[in-house]
Tab-separated table of C-alpha atoms in Angstrom:
chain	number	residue	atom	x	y	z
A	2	UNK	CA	-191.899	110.821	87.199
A	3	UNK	CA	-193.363	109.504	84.180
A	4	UNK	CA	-193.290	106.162	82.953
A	5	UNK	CA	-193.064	104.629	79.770
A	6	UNK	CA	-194.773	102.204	76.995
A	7	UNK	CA	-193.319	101.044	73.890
A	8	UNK	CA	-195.542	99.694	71.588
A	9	UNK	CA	-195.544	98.732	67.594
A	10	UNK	CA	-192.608	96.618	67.165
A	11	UNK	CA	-192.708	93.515	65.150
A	12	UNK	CA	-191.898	91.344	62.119
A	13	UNK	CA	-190.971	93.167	58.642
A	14	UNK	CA	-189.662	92.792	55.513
A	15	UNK	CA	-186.370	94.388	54.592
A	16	UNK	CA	-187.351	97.788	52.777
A	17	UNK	CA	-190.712	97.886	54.730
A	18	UNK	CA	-191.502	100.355	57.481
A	19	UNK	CA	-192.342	100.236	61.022
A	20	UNK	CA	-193.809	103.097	63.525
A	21	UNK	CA	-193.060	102.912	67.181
A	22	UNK	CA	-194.807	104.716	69.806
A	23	UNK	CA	-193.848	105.705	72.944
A	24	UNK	CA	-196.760	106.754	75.602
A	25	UNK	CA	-196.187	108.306	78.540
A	26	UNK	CA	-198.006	108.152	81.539
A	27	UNK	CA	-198.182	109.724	85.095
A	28	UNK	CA	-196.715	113.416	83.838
A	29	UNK	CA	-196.814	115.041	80.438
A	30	UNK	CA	-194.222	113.797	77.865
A	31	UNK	CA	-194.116	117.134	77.124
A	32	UNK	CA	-192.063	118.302	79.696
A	33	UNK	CA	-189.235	115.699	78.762
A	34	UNK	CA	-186.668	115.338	76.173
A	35	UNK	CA	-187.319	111.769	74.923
A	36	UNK	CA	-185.133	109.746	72.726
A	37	UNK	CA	-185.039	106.364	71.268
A	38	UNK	CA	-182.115	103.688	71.676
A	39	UNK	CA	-181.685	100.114	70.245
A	40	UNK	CA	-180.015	97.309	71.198
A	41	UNK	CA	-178.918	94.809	68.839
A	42	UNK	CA	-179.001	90.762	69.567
A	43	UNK	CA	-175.509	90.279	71.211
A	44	UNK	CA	-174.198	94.110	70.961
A	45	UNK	CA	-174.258	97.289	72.934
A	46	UNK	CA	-177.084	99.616	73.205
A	47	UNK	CA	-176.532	102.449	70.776
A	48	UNK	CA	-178.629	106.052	69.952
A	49	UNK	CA	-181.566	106.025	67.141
A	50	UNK	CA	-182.908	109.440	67.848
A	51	UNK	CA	-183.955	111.934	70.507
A	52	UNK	CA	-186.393	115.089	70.481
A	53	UNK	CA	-186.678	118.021	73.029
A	54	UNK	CA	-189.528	119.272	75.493
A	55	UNK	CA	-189.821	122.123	73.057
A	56	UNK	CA	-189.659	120.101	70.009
A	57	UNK	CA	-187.142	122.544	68.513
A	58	UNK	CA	-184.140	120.263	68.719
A	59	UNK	CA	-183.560	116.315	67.144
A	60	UNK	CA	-180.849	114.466	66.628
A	61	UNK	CA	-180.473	111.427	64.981
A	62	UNK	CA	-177.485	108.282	65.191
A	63	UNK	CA	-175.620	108.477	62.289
A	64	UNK	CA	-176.993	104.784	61.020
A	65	UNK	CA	-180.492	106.303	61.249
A	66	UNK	CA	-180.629	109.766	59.873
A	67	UNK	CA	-182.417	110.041	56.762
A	68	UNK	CA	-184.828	107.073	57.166
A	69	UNK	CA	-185.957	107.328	60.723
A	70	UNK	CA	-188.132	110.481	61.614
A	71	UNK	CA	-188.886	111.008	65.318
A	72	UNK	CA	-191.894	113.248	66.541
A	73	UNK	CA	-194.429	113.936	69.256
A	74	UNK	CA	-198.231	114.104	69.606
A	75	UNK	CA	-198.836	116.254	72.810
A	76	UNK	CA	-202.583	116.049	72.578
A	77	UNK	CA	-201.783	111.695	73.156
A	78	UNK	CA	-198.776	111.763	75.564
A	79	UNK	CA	-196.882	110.133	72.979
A	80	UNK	CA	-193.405	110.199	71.024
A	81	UNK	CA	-193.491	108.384	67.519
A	82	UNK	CA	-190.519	106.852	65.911
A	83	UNK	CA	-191.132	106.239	61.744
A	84	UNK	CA	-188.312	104.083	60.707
A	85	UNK	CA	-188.716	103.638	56.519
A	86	UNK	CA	-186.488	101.620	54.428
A	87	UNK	CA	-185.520	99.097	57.151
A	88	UNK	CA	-182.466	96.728	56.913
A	89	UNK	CA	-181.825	93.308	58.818
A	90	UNK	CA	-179.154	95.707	60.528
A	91	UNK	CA	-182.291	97.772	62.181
A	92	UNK	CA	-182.862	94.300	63.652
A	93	UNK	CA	-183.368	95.074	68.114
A	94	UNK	CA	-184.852	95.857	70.629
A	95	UNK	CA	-186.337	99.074	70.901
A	96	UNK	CA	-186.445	101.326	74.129
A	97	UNK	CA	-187.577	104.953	74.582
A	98	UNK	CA	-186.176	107.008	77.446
A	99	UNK	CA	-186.836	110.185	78.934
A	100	UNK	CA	-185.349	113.387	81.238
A	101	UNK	CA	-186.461	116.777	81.988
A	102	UNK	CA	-185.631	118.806	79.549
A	103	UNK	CA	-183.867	117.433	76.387
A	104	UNK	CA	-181.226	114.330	76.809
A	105	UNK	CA	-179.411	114.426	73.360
A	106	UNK	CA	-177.501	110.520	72.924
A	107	UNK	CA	-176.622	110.542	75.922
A	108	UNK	CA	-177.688	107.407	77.588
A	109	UNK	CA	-176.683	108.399	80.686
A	110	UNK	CA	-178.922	111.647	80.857
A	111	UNK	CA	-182.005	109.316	80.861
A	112	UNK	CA	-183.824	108.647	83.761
A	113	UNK	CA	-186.842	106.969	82.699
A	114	UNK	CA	-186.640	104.251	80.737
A	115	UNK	CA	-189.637	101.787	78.949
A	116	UNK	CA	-189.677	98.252	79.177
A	117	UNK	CA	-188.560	97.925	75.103
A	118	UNK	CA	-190.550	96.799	72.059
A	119	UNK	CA	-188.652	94.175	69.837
A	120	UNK	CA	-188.404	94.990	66.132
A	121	UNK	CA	-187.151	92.487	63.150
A	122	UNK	CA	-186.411	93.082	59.546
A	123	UNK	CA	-186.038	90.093	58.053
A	124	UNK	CA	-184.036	89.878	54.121
């Protein structure tokens, strides 16, 4: 099973930009669908985006499409999330989460989980 680093979370400015990264190690990323979640201070987790093993499927969460792109770089075992034009309401923790195959926002369908990266837009 592969396991799971987030990295590149941090302080920012509302309206600046942030890009997370997700490595995987002990299997290729590229045999999972990984996807991103978020869980706000005090509130449930909820679905930022997901990509599939083949790369031919995303989805995003509906607070999130449009200024959050989510992609993967084989050739580094890793799954990027770009997240532009941030708000205080982008304001969590950050997790990525992988399965065989693809996972859609499905929380449930992920197996693997990272140990989260903690992101703040301040106003």
């Amino acid at each position: 099973q592969v396991q799971l680093v987030e990295s590149g979370g941090g302080v920012v400015r509302a309206g600046g930009s942030l890009r997370l990264s997700c490595e995987g190690t002990g299997d290729f990323l590229s045999h999972y669908g990984v996807a991103w979640f978020r869980q706000p201070p005090g509130k449930e987790r909820e679905f930022v985006a997901a990509i599939s093993a083949t790369v031919e499927t995303t989805d995003y969460g509906l607070s999130t499409r449009g200024r959050f792109t989510i992609s993967r770089d084989n050739a580094k075992n890793t799954v990027s999330l770009q997240m532009d034009k941030l708000t205080p309401d982008d304001t969590a923790v950050y997790y990525c989460a992988a399965v065989r195959g693809y996972g859609s926002h499905f929380s449930t369908n992920y197996r693997n989980w990272g140990q989260g990266t903690q992101v703040t837009v301040s106003s």
